Tab-separated table of C-alpha atoms and ligand atoms in Angstrom:
chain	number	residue	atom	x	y	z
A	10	UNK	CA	93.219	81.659	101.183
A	11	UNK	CA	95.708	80.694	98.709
A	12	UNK	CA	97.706	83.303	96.102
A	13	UNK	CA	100.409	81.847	93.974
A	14	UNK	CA	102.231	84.448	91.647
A	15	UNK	CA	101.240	84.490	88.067
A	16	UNK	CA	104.739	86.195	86.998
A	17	UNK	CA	107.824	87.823	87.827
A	18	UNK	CA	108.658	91.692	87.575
A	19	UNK	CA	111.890	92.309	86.308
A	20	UNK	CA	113.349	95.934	87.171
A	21	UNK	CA	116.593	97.883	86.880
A	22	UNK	CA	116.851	97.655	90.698
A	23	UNK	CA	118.226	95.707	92.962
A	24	UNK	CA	118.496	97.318	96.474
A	25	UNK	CA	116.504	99.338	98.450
A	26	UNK	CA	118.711	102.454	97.948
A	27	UNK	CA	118.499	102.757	94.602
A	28	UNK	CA	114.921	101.993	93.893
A	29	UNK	CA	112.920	105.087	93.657
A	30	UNK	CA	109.288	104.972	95.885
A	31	UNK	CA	106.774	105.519	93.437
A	32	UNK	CA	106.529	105.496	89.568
A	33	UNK	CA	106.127	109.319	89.757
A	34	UNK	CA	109.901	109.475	90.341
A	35	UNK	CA	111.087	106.817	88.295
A	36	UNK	CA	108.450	107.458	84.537
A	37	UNK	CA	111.611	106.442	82.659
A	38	UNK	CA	112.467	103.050	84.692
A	39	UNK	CA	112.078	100.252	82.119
A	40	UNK	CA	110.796	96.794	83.365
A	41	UNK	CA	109.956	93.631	82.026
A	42	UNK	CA	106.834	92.165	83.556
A	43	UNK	CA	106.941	88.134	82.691
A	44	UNK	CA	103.864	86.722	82.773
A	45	UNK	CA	103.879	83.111	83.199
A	46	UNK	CA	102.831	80.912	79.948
A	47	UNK	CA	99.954	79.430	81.647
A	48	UNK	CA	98.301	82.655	82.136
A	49	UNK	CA	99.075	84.536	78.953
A	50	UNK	CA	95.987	83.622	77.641
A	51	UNK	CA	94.283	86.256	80.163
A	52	UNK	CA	96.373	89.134	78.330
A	53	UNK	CA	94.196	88.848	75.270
A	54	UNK	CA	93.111	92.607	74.693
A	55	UNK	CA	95.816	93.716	76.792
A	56	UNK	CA	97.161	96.432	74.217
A	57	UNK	CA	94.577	98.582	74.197
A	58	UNK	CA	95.590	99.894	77.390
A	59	UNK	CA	98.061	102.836	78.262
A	60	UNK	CA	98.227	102.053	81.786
A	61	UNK	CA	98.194	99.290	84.105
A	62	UNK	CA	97.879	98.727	87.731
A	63	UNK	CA	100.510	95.751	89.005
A	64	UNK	CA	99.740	93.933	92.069
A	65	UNK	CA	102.716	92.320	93.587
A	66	UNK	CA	104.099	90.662	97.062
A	67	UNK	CA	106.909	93.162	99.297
A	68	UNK	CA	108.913	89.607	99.184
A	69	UNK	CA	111.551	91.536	100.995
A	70	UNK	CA	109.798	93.676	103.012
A	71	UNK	CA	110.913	94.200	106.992
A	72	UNK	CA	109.430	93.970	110.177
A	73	UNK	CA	105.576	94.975	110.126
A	74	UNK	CA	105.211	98.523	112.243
A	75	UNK	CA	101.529	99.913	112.086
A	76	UNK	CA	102.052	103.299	112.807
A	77	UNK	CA	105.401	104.789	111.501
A	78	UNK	CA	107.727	106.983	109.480
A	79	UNK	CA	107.438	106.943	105.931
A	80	UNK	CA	109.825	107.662	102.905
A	81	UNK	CA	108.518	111.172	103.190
A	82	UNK	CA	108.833	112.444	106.594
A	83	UNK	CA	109.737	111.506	109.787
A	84	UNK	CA	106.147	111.998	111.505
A	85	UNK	CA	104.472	108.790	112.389
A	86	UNK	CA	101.593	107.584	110.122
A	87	UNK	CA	99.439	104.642	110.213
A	88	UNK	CA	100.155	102.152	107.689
A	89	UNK	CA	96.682	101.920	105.794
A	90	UNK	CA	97.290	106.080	105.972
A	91	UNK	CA	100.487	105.093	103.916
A	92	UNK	CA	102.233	103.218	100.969
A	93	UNK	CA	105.165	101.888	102.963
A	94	UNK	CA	106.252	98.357	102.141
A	95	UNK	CA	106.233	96.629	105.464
A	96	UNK	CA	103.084	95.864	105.768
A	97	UNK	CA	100.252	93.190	106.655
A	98	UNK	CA	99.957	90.894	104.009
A	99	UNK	CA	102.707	92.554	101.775
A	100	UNK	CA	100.847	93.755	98.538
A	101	UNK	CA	102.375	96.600	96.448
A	102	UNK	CA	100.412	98.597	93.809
A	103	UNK	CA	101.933	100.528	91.130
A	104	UNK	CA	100.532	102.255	87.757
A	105	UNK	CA	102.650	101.949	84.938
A	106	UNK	CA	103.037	102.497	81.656
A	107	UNK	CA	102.589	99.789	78.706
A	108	UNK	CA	104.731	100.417	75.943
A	109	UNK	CA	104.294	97.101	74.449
A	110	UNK	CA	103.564	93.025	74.469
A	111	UNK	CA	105.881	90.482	73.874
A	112	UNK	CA	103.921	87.172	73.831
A	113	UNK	CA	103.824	86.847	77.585
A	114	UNK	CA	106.265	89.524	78.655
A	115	UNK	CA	104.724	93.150	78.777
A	116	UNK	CA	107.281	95.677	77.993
A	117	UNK	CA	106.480	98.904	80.370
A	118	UNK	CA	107.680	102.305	82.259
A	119	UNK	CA	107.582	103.484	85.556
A	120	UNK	CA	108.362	100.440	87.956
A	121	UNK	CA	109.124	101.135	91.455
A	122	UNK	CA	109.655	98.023	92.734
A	123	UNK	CA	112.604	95.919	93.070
A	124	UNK	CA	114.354	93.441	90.550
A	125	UNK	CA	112.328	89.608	90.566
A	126	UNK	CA	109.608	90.962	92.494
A	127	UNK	CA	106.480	87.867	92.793
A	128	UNK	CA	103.293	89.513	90.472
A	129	UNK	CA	99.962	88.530	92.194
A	130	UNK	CA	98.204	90.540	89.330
A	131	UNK	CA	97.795	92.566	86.360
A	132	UNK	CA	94.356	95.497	85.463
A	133	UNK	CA	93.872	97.702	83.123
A	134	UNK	CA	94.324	101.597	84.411
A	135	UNK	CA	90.660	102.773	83.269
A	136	UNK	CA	90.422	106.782	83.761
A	137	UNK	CA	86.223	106.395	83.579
A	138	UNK	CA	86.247	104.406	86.491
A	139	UNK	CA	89.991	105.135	88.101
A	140	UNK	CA	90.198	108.852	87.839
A	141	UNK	CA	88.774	110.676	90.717
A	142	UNK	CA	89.721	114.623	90.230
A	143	UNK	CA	88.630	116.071	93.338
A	144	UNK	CA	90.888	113.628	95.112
A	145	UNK	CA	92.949	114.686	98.167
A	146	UNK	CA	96.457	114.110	98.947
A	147	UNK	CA	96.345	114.219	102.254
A	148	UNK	CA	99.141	114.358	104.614
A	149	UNK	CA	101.183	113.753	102.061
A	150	UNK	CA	100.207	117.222	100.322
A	151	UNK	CA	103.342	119.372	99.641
A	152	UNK	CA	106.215	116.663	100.616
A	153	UNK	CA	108.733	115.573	98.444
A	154	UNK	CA	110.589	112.790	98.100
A	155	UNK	CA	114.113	112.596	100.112
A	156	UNK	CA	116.917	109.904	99.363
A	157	UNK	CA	116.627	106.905	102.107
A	158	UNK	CA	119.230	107.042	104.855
A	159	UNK	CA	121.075	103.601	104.746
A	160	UNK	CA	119.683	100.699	105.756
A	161	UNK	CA	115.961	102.207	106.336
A	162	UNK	CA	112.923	100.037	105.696
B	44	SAM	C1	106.913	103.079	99.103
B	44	SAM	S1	106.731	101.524	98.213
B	44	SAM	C2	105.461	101.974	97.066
B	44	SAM	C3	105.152	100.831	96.150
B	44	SAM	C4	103.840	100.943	95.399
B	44	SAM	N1	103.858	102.022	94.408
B	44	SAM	C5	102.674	101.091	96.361
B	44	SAM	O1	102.184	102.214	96.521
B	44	SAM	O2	102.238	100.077	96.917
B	44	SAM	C6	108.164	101.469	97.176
B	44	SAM	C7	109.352	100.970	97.954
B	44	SAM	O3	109.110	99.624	98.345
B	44	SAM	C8	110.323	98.906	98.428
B	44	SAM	N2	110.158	97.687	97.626
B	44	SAM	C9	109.958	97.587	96.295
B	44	SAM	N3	109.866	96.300	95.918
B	44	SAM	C10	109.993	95.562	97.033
B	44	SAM	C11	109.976	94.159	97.310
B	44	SAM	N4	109.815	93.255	96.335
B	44	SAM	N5	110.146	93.760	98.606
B	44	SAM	C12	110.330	94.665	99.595
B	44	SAM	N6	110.352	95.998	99.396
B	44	SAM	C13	110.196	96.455	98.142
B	44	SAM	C14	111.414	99.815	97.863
B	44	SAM	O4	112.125	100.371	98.970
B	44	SAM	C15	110.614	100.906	97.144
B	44	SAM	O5	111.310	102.130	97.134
């Protein structure tokens, strides 16, 4: 299997610390998604979206632990159970917001991932097909997000 990226996420953050764990707690975080020129043909159509779903590499993601703590508690969770970064084959997901193009560099909201970050891919958020109402939160149900302790993965 071979992925190569097909752009570069720019973001406001460059360390773990201060980047915020999902777009919920960061709506207002500006970012620059650069696609590169030989793709930008595929973003035809592109603007008629509010919302997109990025799919990126964890370049800088730690040691892989299948069952463990997350960013929102201490109790041990499995890692498909779980958004943490450190994980098998790396690939973040985020929904953000698309507040305009730029030729090949989408101007959007709501990035929770850090500065440079490799984009493996780019699709439209489509509530028909996307939104599921009677989803469940699961564990994660009434938890709240608490500041990292330093140095945590
Ligand atoms: C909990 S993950 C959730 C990311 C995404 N919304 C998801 O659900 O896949 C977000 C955290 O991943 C870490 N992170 C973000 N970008 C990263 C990167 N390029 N390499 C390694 N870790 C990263 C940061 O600590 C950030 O707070």
């Amino acid at each position: 299997m071979e992925i190569e990226p097909i752009g570069i996420i720019h973001t406001p953050f460059s360390s773990k610390e201060e980047c915020p764990i999902q777009p919920l707690y960061s709506s207002d975080s500006p970012g620059r998604v650069e696609i590169f020129v030989n793709y930008e043909a595929g973003l035809k159509d592109i603007e008629s979206f509010f919302h997109l779903y990025l799919i990126y590499q964890f370049d800088r993601a730690g040691l892989v632990e299948l069952v463990r703590s997350t960013f929102l508690d201490d109790e041990p969770h499995g890692i498909y159970a779980s958004r943490h970064p450190c994980r098998p084959n790396s690939i973040g997901l985020s929904i953000v917001k698309l507040i305009r193009r730029e030729n090949n560099i989408l101007i959007v909201e709501g990035v929770d991932m850090l500065d440079n970050t490799p984009l493996l891919d780019i699709k439209p958020y489509i509530p028909k097909f996307d939104a599921i109402v009677s989803a469940s939160e699961g564990w994660t149900a009434g938890k709240q997000w608490r500041p990292k302790p330093e140095g945590r993965e």
